[in-house]
Amino acid sequence: MDQKTALNILKTGRNVFLTGAPGSGKTYVLNKYIDYLKSKKIPTAKTASTGAASVFLGGQTIHSFCGLKTKETLTAWDLEAILEKEYLYKKIHKTKVLIIDEVSMISSSLLDSVDLVLKAVKGNSKPFGGVQIVLSGDFFQLPPVVKGGGDFSFAFEALSWKNADIRTCYLSTQHRQKNDKLYEILSEMRSGNLQESTKLELKSRVGVKPKEGNTTFLFTHNSDVDRYNKEKLMNLKGRVVKLKAKTEGSKKHAQFLLKNILAPEELTLKVGALVMFVKNDPEGRYVNGSLGEIVGFSGNLPRVKLQNGRELLAETVSWSYEEDGKIKAQVHQVPLRLAWAITVHKSQGMTLDSVYADLSKVFVEGQGYVALSRAKSLDRLYLAGLTDKAFLMHKKVLDFDIQAKKESDKWNKIINNFSKAKLQTLHEEFAGKTASGVKLATDEKTLSLLKEGLTVEEIAEKRGITLSTVLSHLEKNTDKLVFENLLSLQSLLSGDDYNKIKKVAESLSWEKLSPLKAKLPRYSYDQIKFARILYFIRPVPK
């Protein structure tokens, strides 16, 4: 599928899995769609599986967006706590499109938790609460990280994925290796049919020393990277220049940026240092992954000579943390890092001019593939070590990829048979339905059913949402409720129970439920929340 067709499918509002080999243009399509959504004023959440990937996208991690902290699975109490946080509720409630980048590192349990949170907040039993979900990434790359090791399951194995009627857009045009031999090798790896002759070709690169002076060494472990870069810098003579990042805005969000941008908080440089740009230049002078050498300084700003011979001044740029289209924090730093070595993990998403990789310690399927696919061509790929595990691709991914290509071919034919007029209509229908200012009924539906005489339990069942979500809708509309009617339309709480909870709450506070629950262990969170709703309805009972 080409990029234009994928963009046309995205604009219809369908749930989409955007994939393709490294260099096929996934990020380009994603950014084009984000620009389109912004132009149509459609509330969009830009997230990713990792902090670094989310910063590159200009968003936040999926854990942060959903209020999951470090959790992958949710208990009823966890969900209750998320719904209690007003800022989370408001942010999620108004989201119409959710983008999750680097989806290969999202586990099935995490994706199912995202689905649960969206359904609860939206009060909508449709997959992902009726939000358009856009999943982008390549499952041949790094898989989910499991704490303490052990088995993992991919996002495509999640029940929420299977229920979401996802359209696969498999981008087929290659913009990185093009017709180079390396592209053929990577294609064989993706097919699970790596020939012995191909393995030998890769093994022939082991021990070949880089011809270019500016070559990035890829290690599988952080300790090796730090050691190598430190040694290289210390071996250079000349004055040391230290560039300290500056921050503004929310301290919490600024710290998140500092932790996840690839430029260090304090960048230490010398003339002769090998460096890498870690951001795309709007003027196109460099891209994320461009290599160069420090050849001097103008004041404290470094002058970098790129591999193409061009020399430029590396000026300070900004990284922003955005929520709801507003900048919460910014970090200002020169977009460079020492580049004698980086980890395979951090290289994901980059195109490197020249790669020198040690793949003798590969410990998971996909790690070798990520390292190899960073290079532009085979003659710019150098291997310090290689193990057969570097060739391995996960069996589940190989099987899924076959189906993904078939699905993509199907939707490619369907969408390309649509007339321009039909496509335009579909795009306008989605944009008109989801733009800011168009309120989709959620709590209003709950109130209307209440007026029809349904109990709160019946409303939850009829709408396919949790009782806690129904109560959240009621709590937002206490000015429209009558105490006596509401008390009769439930079996959660008797009048005596209400008075007992009320007595304790008036001695503490109604603000948070947890302290009340500790004092009233025989009552559930839903019962205490319902009592709070009753308390703030006027008139209160005599």
Coordinates of C-alpha atoms in Angstrom, one line a residue, residues 5-453:
T5 CA -3.9 5.3 0.3
A6 CA -3.0 4.7 4.0
L7 CA -3.8 8.4 4.7
N8 CA -7.1 8.1 2.9
I9 CA -8.1 5.2 5.1
L10 CA -7.0 7.0 8.3
K11 CA -9.2 10.0 7.3
T12 CA -12.3 7.8 7.3
G13 CA -12.0 7.4 11.0
R14 CA -11.6 3.6 10.9
N15 CA -9.3 1.9 13.4
V16 CA -5.9 1.4 11.7
F17 CA -2.7 -0.6 12.1
L18 CA -0.1 1.3 10.2
T19 CA 3.0 -0.9 9.5
G20 CA 5.8 -1.7 7.1
A21 CA 9.5 -2.4 7.0
P22 CA 11.9 0.2 8.5
G23 CA 12.2 3.1 6.0
S24 CA 8.8 2.6 4.5
G25 CA 7.5 5.9 5.8
K26 CA 5.3 5.1 8.8
T27 CA 6.4 8.2 10.7
Y28 CA 5.8 10.4 7.6
V29 CA 2.2 9.1 7.3
L30 CA 1.6 9.5 11.0
N31 CA 2.8 13.1 11.0
K32 CA 0.7 13.9 8.0
Y33 CA -2.4 12.5 9.7
I34 CA -1.6 14.4 12.9
D35 CA -1.4 17.6 10.9
Y36 CA -4.7 16.8 9.2
L37 CA -6.4 16.2 12.6
K38 CA -5.0 19.5 13.9
S39 CA -6.3 21.4 10.9
K40 CA -9.8 19.9 11.5
K41 CA -9.7 20.6 15.2
I42 CA -10.2 17.0 16.1
P43 CA -9.0 16.3 19.7
T44 CA -6.1 13.8 19.4
A45 CA -3.9 12.1 21.9
K46 CA -0.4 11.3 20.6
T47 CA 1.2 8.5 22.6
A48 CA 3.9 5.8 22.3
S49 CA 5.0 2.7 24.1
T50 CA 8.2 4.4 25.3
G51 CA 9.2 7.8 26.6
A52 CA 11.8 8.4 23.8
A53 CA 9.3 7.4 21.1
S54 CA 6.6 9.6 22.6
V55 CA 8.9 12.7 22.8
F56 CA 9.8 12.1 19.1
L57 CA 6.1 12.1 18.3
G58 CA 5.5 15.2 20.5
G59 CA 3.2 13.4 23.0
Q60 CA 3.3 11.2 26.0
T61 CA 3.5 7.6 26.9
I62 CA 0.3 5.5 26.8
H63 CA 0.8 4.7 30.5
S64 CA 0.7 8.4 31.3
F65 CA -2.2 9.2 29.1
C66 CA -4.4 6.5 30.7
G67 CA -3.1 7.0 34.2
L68 CA -1.8 3.5 34.4
K69 CA 1.6 4.4 36.0
T70 CA 3.7 1.3 35.6
K71 CA 0.8 -1.1 35.5
E72 CA -0.3 -3.3 32.5
T73 CA -3.4 -4.8 34.0
L74 CA -6.1 -3.1 36.0
T75 CA -8.2 -4.1 39.0
A76 CA -11.6 -2.6 39.7
W77 CA -9.9 -0.4 42.3
D78 CA -7.3 0.8 39.8
L79 CA -10.1 1.8 37.4
E80 CA -12.0 3.5 40.1
A81 CA -8.9 5.6 41.0
I82 CA -8.4 6.6 37.4
L83 CA -12.1 7.7 37.1
E84 CA -11.7 9.7 40.3
K85 CA -8.9 11.9 38.9
E86 CA -10.7 14.8 37.2
Y87 CA -7.8 15.9 35.0
L88 CA -7.4 12.4 33.6
Y89 CA -11.2 12.0 33.1
K90 CA -11.5 15.3 31.2
K91 CA -8.4 14.6 29.0
I92 CA -9.5 11.1 28.0
H93 CA -13.2 12.0 27.7
K94 CA -12.7 14.6 25.0
T95 CA -10.2 12.5 23.0
K96 CA -11.6 11.5 19.6
V97 CA -8.4 9.9 18.1
L98 CA -5.8 7.9 20.1
I99 CA -2.4 7.3 18.4
I100 CA 0.0 4.7 19.8
D101 CA 3.4 4.5 18.2
E102 CA 6.0 1.7 18.5
V103 CA 3.1 -0.7 19.1
S104 CA 5.5 -3.7 18.9
M105 CA 6.5 -2.9 22.5
I106 CA 2.8 -2.9 23.7
S107 CA 1.7 -6.1 25.4
S108 CA -1.8 -7.6 24.9
S109 CA -2.7 -6.9 28.6
L110 CA -1.7 -3.3 28.3
L111 CA -3.8 -2.8 25.1
D112 CA -6.7 -4.4 26.8
S113 CA -6.3 -2.1 29.8
V114 CA -6.3 0.9 27.5
D115 CA -9.5 -0.4 26.0
L116 CA -11.1 -0.7 29.5
V117 CA -10.1 2.8 30.5
L118 CA -11.5 4.4 27.4
K119 CA -14.8 2.4 27.7
A120 CA -15.2 3.5 31.3
V121 CA -14.4 7.1 30.8
K122 CA -16.4 7.5 27.6
G123 CA -19.4 5.5 29.0
N124 CA -19.4 3.6 25.7
S125 CA -19.2 -0.2 25.3
K126 CA -17.8 0.1 21.7
P127 CA -14.1 -1.0 21.2
F128 CA -11.9 1.7 22.8
G129 CA -15.0 3.6 23.8
G130 CA -15.7 4.6 20.3
V131 CA -12.4 6.5 19.9
Q132 CA -10.5 6.0 16.6
I133 CA -7.4 4.0 17.5
V134 CA -4.3 4.3 15.3
L135 CA -1.6 1.7 16.1
S136 CA 1.7 2.3 14.4
G137 CA 4.8 0.2 14.3
D138 CA 6.6 -3.0 13.1
F139 CA 6.3 -6.2 15.1
F140 CA 9.6 -7.4 13.7
Q141 CA 11.3 -4.8 15.9
L142 CA 11.7 -4.9 19.6
P143 CA 9.0 -6.8 21.5
P144 CA 7.3 -5.9 24.9
V145 CA 9.6 -5.8 27.9
V146 CA 8.5 -8.2 30.7
K147 CA 9.7 -7.2 34.2
G148 CA 11.8 -10.0 35.6
G149 CA 11.9 -11.8 32.2
G150 CA 9.4 -14.5 31.2
D151 CA 6.8 -14.8 28.4
F152 CA 5.1 -11.9 26.7
S153 CA 2.2 -11.6 24.4
F154 CA 2.0 -9.2 21.5
A155 CA -0.6 -6.4 21.1
F156 CA -2.2 -8.3 18.1
E157 CA -3.1 -11.1 20.5
A158 CA -5.2 -8.8 22.7
L159 CA -9.0 -9.3 22.8
S160 CA -9.4 -5.6 22.2
W161 CA -7.4 -5.8 19.0
K162 CA -9.6 -8.6 17.7
N163 CA -12.8 -6.8 18.6
A164 CA -11.8 -3.4 17.1
D165 CA -12.2 -4.2 13.4
I166 CA -8.8 -2.8 12.6
R167 CA -7.7 -2.0 9.0
T168 CA -4.1 -2.9 8.3
C169 CA -2.2 -0.4 6.1
Y170 CA 1.1 -2.2 5.2
L171 CA 3.4 0.4 3.5
S172 CA 5.4 -1.2 0.8
T173 CA 7.6 1.5 -0.7
Q174 CA 11.2 1.5 0.7
H175 CA 12.9 4.8 1.4
R176 CA 16.0 3.7 3.3
Q177 CA 17.9 0.8 1.7
K178 CA 16.0 0.9 -1.7
N179 CA 17.5 -1.7 -4.0
D180 CA 20.6 -2.4 -2.0
K181 CA 21.6 -6.0 -1.1
L182 CA 20.8 -5.2 2.6
Y183 CA 17.2 -4.7 1.6
E184 CA 17.1 -8.2 0.2
I185 CA 18.6 -9.6 3.4
L186 CA 16.1 -7.8 5.6
S187 CA 13.2 -9.0 3.4
E188 CA 14.4 -12.6 3.7
M189 CA 14.5 -12.2 7.5
R190 CA 10.9 -10.8 7.5
S191 CA 9.7 -13.7 5.5
G192 CA 11.3 -16.2 7.9
N193 CA 13.2 -17.7 5.0
L194 CA 16.8 -16.6 5.5
Q195 CA 19.0 -18.6 3.1
E196 CA 22.4 -20.0 4.2
S197 CA 24.1 -18.0 1.4
T198 CA 22.5 -14.8 2.9
K199 CA 23.8 -15.7 6.4
L200 CA 27.3 -16.2 5.0
E201 CA 27.0 -12.8 3.3
L202 CA 26.2 -11.2 6.6
K203 CA 28.9 -13.2 8.4
S204 CA 31.4 -11.9 5.8
R205 CA 30.9 -8.4 7.3
V206 CA 32.2 -9.6 10.7
G207 CA 35.7 -8.2 11.4
V208 CA 35.6 -5.7 8.5
K209 CA 36.7 -2.3 9.8
P210 CA 34.8 0.8 9.0
K211 CA 36.2 2.9 6.1
E212 CA 34.3 6.0 7.3
G213 CA 35.6 7.9 10.3
N214 CA 32.1 8.6 11.4
T215 CA 30.5 5.3 12.2
T216 CA 28.1 4.5 15.1
F217 CA 28.8 1.5 17.2
L218 CA 25.6 -0.3 18.3
F219 CA 25.7 -2.3 21.5
T220 CA 22.9 -4.4 23.1
H221 CA 23.7 -3.1 26.6
N222 CA 23.8 0.4 28.1
S223 CA 27.0 -0.2 30.1
D224 CA 29.0 -1.0 27.0
V225 CA 27.7 2.2 25.3
D226 CA 28.6 4.5 28.3
R227 CA 32.0 2.9 28.7
Y228 CA 32.9 3.2 25.0
N229 CA 31.8 6.8 24.6
K230 CA 33.6 7.9 27.7
E231 CA 36.8 6.3 26.6
K232 CA 36.7 7.9 23.2
L233 CA 36.0 11.4 24.5
M234 CA 38.8 11.1 27.1
N235 CA 41.3 10.2 24.4
L236 CA 40.7 13.5 22.6
K237 CA 42.8 16.5 23.4
G238 CA 41.7 20.1 23.6
R239 CA 39.2 22.1 25.7
V240 CA 36.1 20.6 27.1
V241 CA 32.8 22.4 26.3
K242 CA 29.7 21.6 28.4
L243 CA 26.2 22.6 27.3
K244 CA 23.5 22.4 30.0
A245 CA 19.9 22.0 28.9
K246 CA 17.4 24.7 30.0
T247 CA 13.9 24.0 31.0
E248 CA 10.6 25.9 31.4
G249 CA 7.1 25.1 32.4
S250 CA 5.9 22.2 34.6
K251 CA 8.9 20.7 36.4
K252 CA 7.3 17.2 36.3
H253 CA 6.8 17.3 32.5
A254 CA 10.3 18.9 32.0
Q255 CA 11.8 16.1 33.9
F256 CA 10.0 13.6 31.7
L257 CA 11.4 15.3 28.6
L258 CA 15.0 15.3 30.1
K259 CA 14.7 11.6 30.8
N260 CA 13.5 10.7 27.3
I261 CA 15.0 13.0 24.7
L262 CA 18.2 11.5 23.3
A263 CA 20.2 14.7 23.9
P264 CA 21.8 14.6 27.4
E265 CA 20.9 17.1 30.1
E266 CA 24.6 18.0 30.1
L267 CA 26.3 17.6 26.8
T268 CA 30.1 17.3 27.0
L269 CA 32.0 17.9 23.7
K270 CA 35.5 18.4 22.3
V271 CA 36.8 19.1 18.8
G272 CA 37.0 15.7 17.1
A273 CA 34.1 14.2 18.9
L274 CA 31.8 12.0 16.8
V275 CA 28.2 13.2 17.3
M276 CA 24.7 12.4 16.1
F277 CA 21.8 14.7 15.6
V278 CA 18.8 13.5 17.6
K279 CA 16.1 15.6 16.0
N280 CA 14.9 16.4 12.5
D281 CA 15.8 19.8 11.2
P282 CA 12.8 21.7 9.8
E283 CA 15.1 23.1 7.1
G284 CA 16.2 19.6 6.1
R285 CA 20.0 20.1 6.8
Y286 CA 20.0 17.0 9.1
V287 CA 17.7 14.3 10.3
N288 CA 17.4 12.2 13.5
G289 CA 20.5 9.9 13.1
S290 CA 22.7 12.1 10.9
L291 CA 26.4 11.7 11.9
G292 CA 29.1 14.3 12.0
E293 CA 32.3 15.4 13.7
I294 CA 32.9 18.5 15.9
V295 CA 35.3 20.7 14.0
G296 CA 35.1 23.8 16.2
F297 CA 32.9 26.1 18.3
S298 CA 31.3 29.5 17.7
G299 CA 31.1 30.7 21.3
N300 CA 29.9 27.5 22.9
L301 CA 27.8 26.3 20.0
P302 CA 29.5 23.4 18.1
R303 CA 30.3 23.4 14.4
V304 CA 29.6 20.0 12.9
K305 CA 31.0 18.6 9.7
L306 CA 28.5 16.0 8.3
Q307 CA 29.5 12.9 6.3
N308 CA 28.4 14.6 3.1
G309 CA 31.1 17.2 3.7
R310 CA 28.7 20.0 4.6
E311 CA 29.5 22.0 7.7
L312 CA 26.9 23.7 9.9
L313 CA 26.4 25.3 13.2
A314 CA 24.4 23.2 15.6
E315 CA 22.0 25.6 17.3
T316 CA 19.8 25.1 20.3
V317 CA 16.3 23.7 19.6
S318 CA 13.3 22.8 21.7
W319 CA 11.4 19.7 22.7
S320 CA 7.9 20.2 24.0
Y321 CA 5.5 18.3 26.2
E322 CA 2.0 18.8 24.9
E323 CA -1.4 18.0 26.3
D324 CA -4.7 19.0 24.7
G325 CA -2.8 21.1 22.1
K326 CA -1.1 23.2 24.9
I327 CA 2.6 23.2 25.7
K328 CA 3.1 22.1 29.4
A329 CA 6.9 22.2 29.4
Q330 CA 9.9 22.7 27.1
V331 CA 13.5 21.6 27.1
H332 CA 16.1 23.7 25.2
Q333 CA 19.3 22.0 24.2
V334 CA 21.7 21.5 21.2
P335 CA 20.2 18.4 19.4
L336 CA 23.4 16.3 19.6
R337 CA 24.7 13.3 21.6
L338 CA 28.0 11.5 21.5
A339 CA 27.7 8.9 18.8
W340 CA 30.7 6.6 18.9
A341 CA 28.1 4.2 20.4
I342 CA 24.4 3.9 21.2
T343 CA 22.2 1.0 22.2
V344 CA 20.2 -1.0 19.7
H345 CA 17.1 -0.1 21.7
K346 CA 17.7 3.7 21.3
S347 CA 18.5 3.3 17.6
Q348 CA 15.0 2.1 16.8
G349 CA 13.4 4.6 14.4
M350 CA 16.8 6.1 13.2
T351 CA 18.5 5.9 9.9
L352 CA 22.3 5.8 10.5
D353 CA 24.8 6.8 7.9
S354 CA 27.2 4.0 8.9
V355 CA 26.7 1.2 11.4
Y356 CA 29.2 -0.9 13.4
A357 CA 27.3 -3.4 15.5
D358 CA 28.2 -6.0 18.0
L359 CA 25.5 -8.6 17.8
S360 CA 27.3 -11.3 19.8
K361 CA 25.1 -10.6 22.8
V362 CA 21.6 -10.5 21.2
F363 CA 19.1 -11.7 23.8
V364 CA 15.7 -11.3 22.2
E365 CA 14.1 -11.9 18.8
G366 CA 14.1 -8.7 16.7
Q367 CA 17.1 -7.1 18.3
G368 CA 19.4 -8.2 15.5
Y369 CA 16.9 -7.1 12.9
V370 CA 16.6 -3.6 14.4
A371 CA 20.4 -3.2 14.4
L372 CA 20.8 -4.3 10.8
S373 CA 18.0 -2.2 9.5
R374 CA 19.5 1.0 10.8
A375 CA 22.1 1.0 8.1
K376 CA 21.5 2.5 4.6
S377 CA 23.4 -0.2 2.7
L378 CA 25.4 -3.4 3.2
D379 CA 28.7 -1.7 2.4
R380 CA 28.1 0.7 5.3
L381 CA 27.3 -2.1 7.8
Y382 CA 30.2 -3.5 9.9
L383 CA 29.9 -6.3 12.4
A384 CA 32.2 -6.8 15.4
G385 CA 30.4 -10.0 16.4
L386 CA 27.4 -12.1 15.3
T387 CA 25.4 -14.9 16.8
D388 CA 22.7 -17.0 15.0
K389 CA 20.2 -15.5 17.5
A390 CA 20.6 -12.2 15.6
F391 CA 18.8 -13.8 12.6
L392 CA 15.8 -15.0 14.6
M393 CA 12.3 -13.6 14.2
H394 CA 9.4 -14.5 16.4
K395 CA 7.2 -17.3 15.0
K396 CA 4.0 -15.5 16.0
V397 CA 5.2 -12.3 14.3
L398 CA 6.0 -14.2 11.1
D399 CA 2.5 -15.8 11.0
F400 CA 0.8 -12.5 11.9
D401 CA 2.8 -10.6 9.1
I402 CA 1.5 -12.9 6.4
Q403 CA -2.1 -12.2 7.5
A404 CA -1.3 -8.4 7.8
K405 CA -0.2 -8.2 4.2
K406 CA -3.3 -10.0 3.0
E407 CA -5.5 -7.6 5.0
S408 CA -3.6 -4.6 3.7
D409 CA -4.0 -5.9 0.1
K410 CA -7.8 -6.3 0.7
W411 CA -8.3 -2.7 2.0
N412 CA -6.0 -1.3 -0.7
K413 CA -8.3 -2.7 -3.4
I414 CA -11.4 -1.6 -1.6
I415 CA -10.3 2.0 -1.0
N416 CA -8.8 2.4 -4.5
N417 CA -12.2 1.4 -6.0
F418 CA -13.9 4.3 -4.2
S419 CA -14.6 7.4 -6.2
K420 CA -13.0 10.7 -5.1
A421 CA -16.5 12.0 -4.2
K422 CA -17.2 9.0 -1.9
L423 CA -13.8 9.3 -0.2
Q424 CA -14.5 13.0 0.3
T425 CA -17.9 12.3 1.9
L426 CA -16.4 9.7 4.3
H427 CA -13.6 12.1 5.3
E428 CA -16.1 14.9 5.9
E429 CA -18.5 12.7 7.9
F430 CA -15.7 11.7 10.2
A431 CA -14.2 15.2 10.6
G432 CA -17.6 16.7 11.1
K433 CA -18.6 14.2 13.7
T434 CA -15.5 14.4 15.8
A435 CA -14.3 18.0 15.6
S436 CA -14.1 20.1 18.8
G437 CA -17.4 21.6 19.9
V438 CA -19.5 18.7 18.7
K439 CA -20.6 17.0 21.9
L440 CA -21.2 13.3 21.7
A441 CA -23.9 12.3 24.2
T442 CA -22.4 10.2 27.1
D443 CA -23.7 11.3 30.5
E444 CA -26.8 12.7 28.7
K445 CA -27.7 9.2 27.7
T446 CA -27.4 8.1 31.3
L447 CA -29.6 10.9 32.5
S448 CA -32.3 10.2 29.8
L449 CA -32.5 6.6 30.9
L450 CA -32.8 7.6 34.5
K451 CA -35.7 9.8 33.6
E452 CA -37.3 6.8 31.9
G453 CA -37.3 5.1 35.3

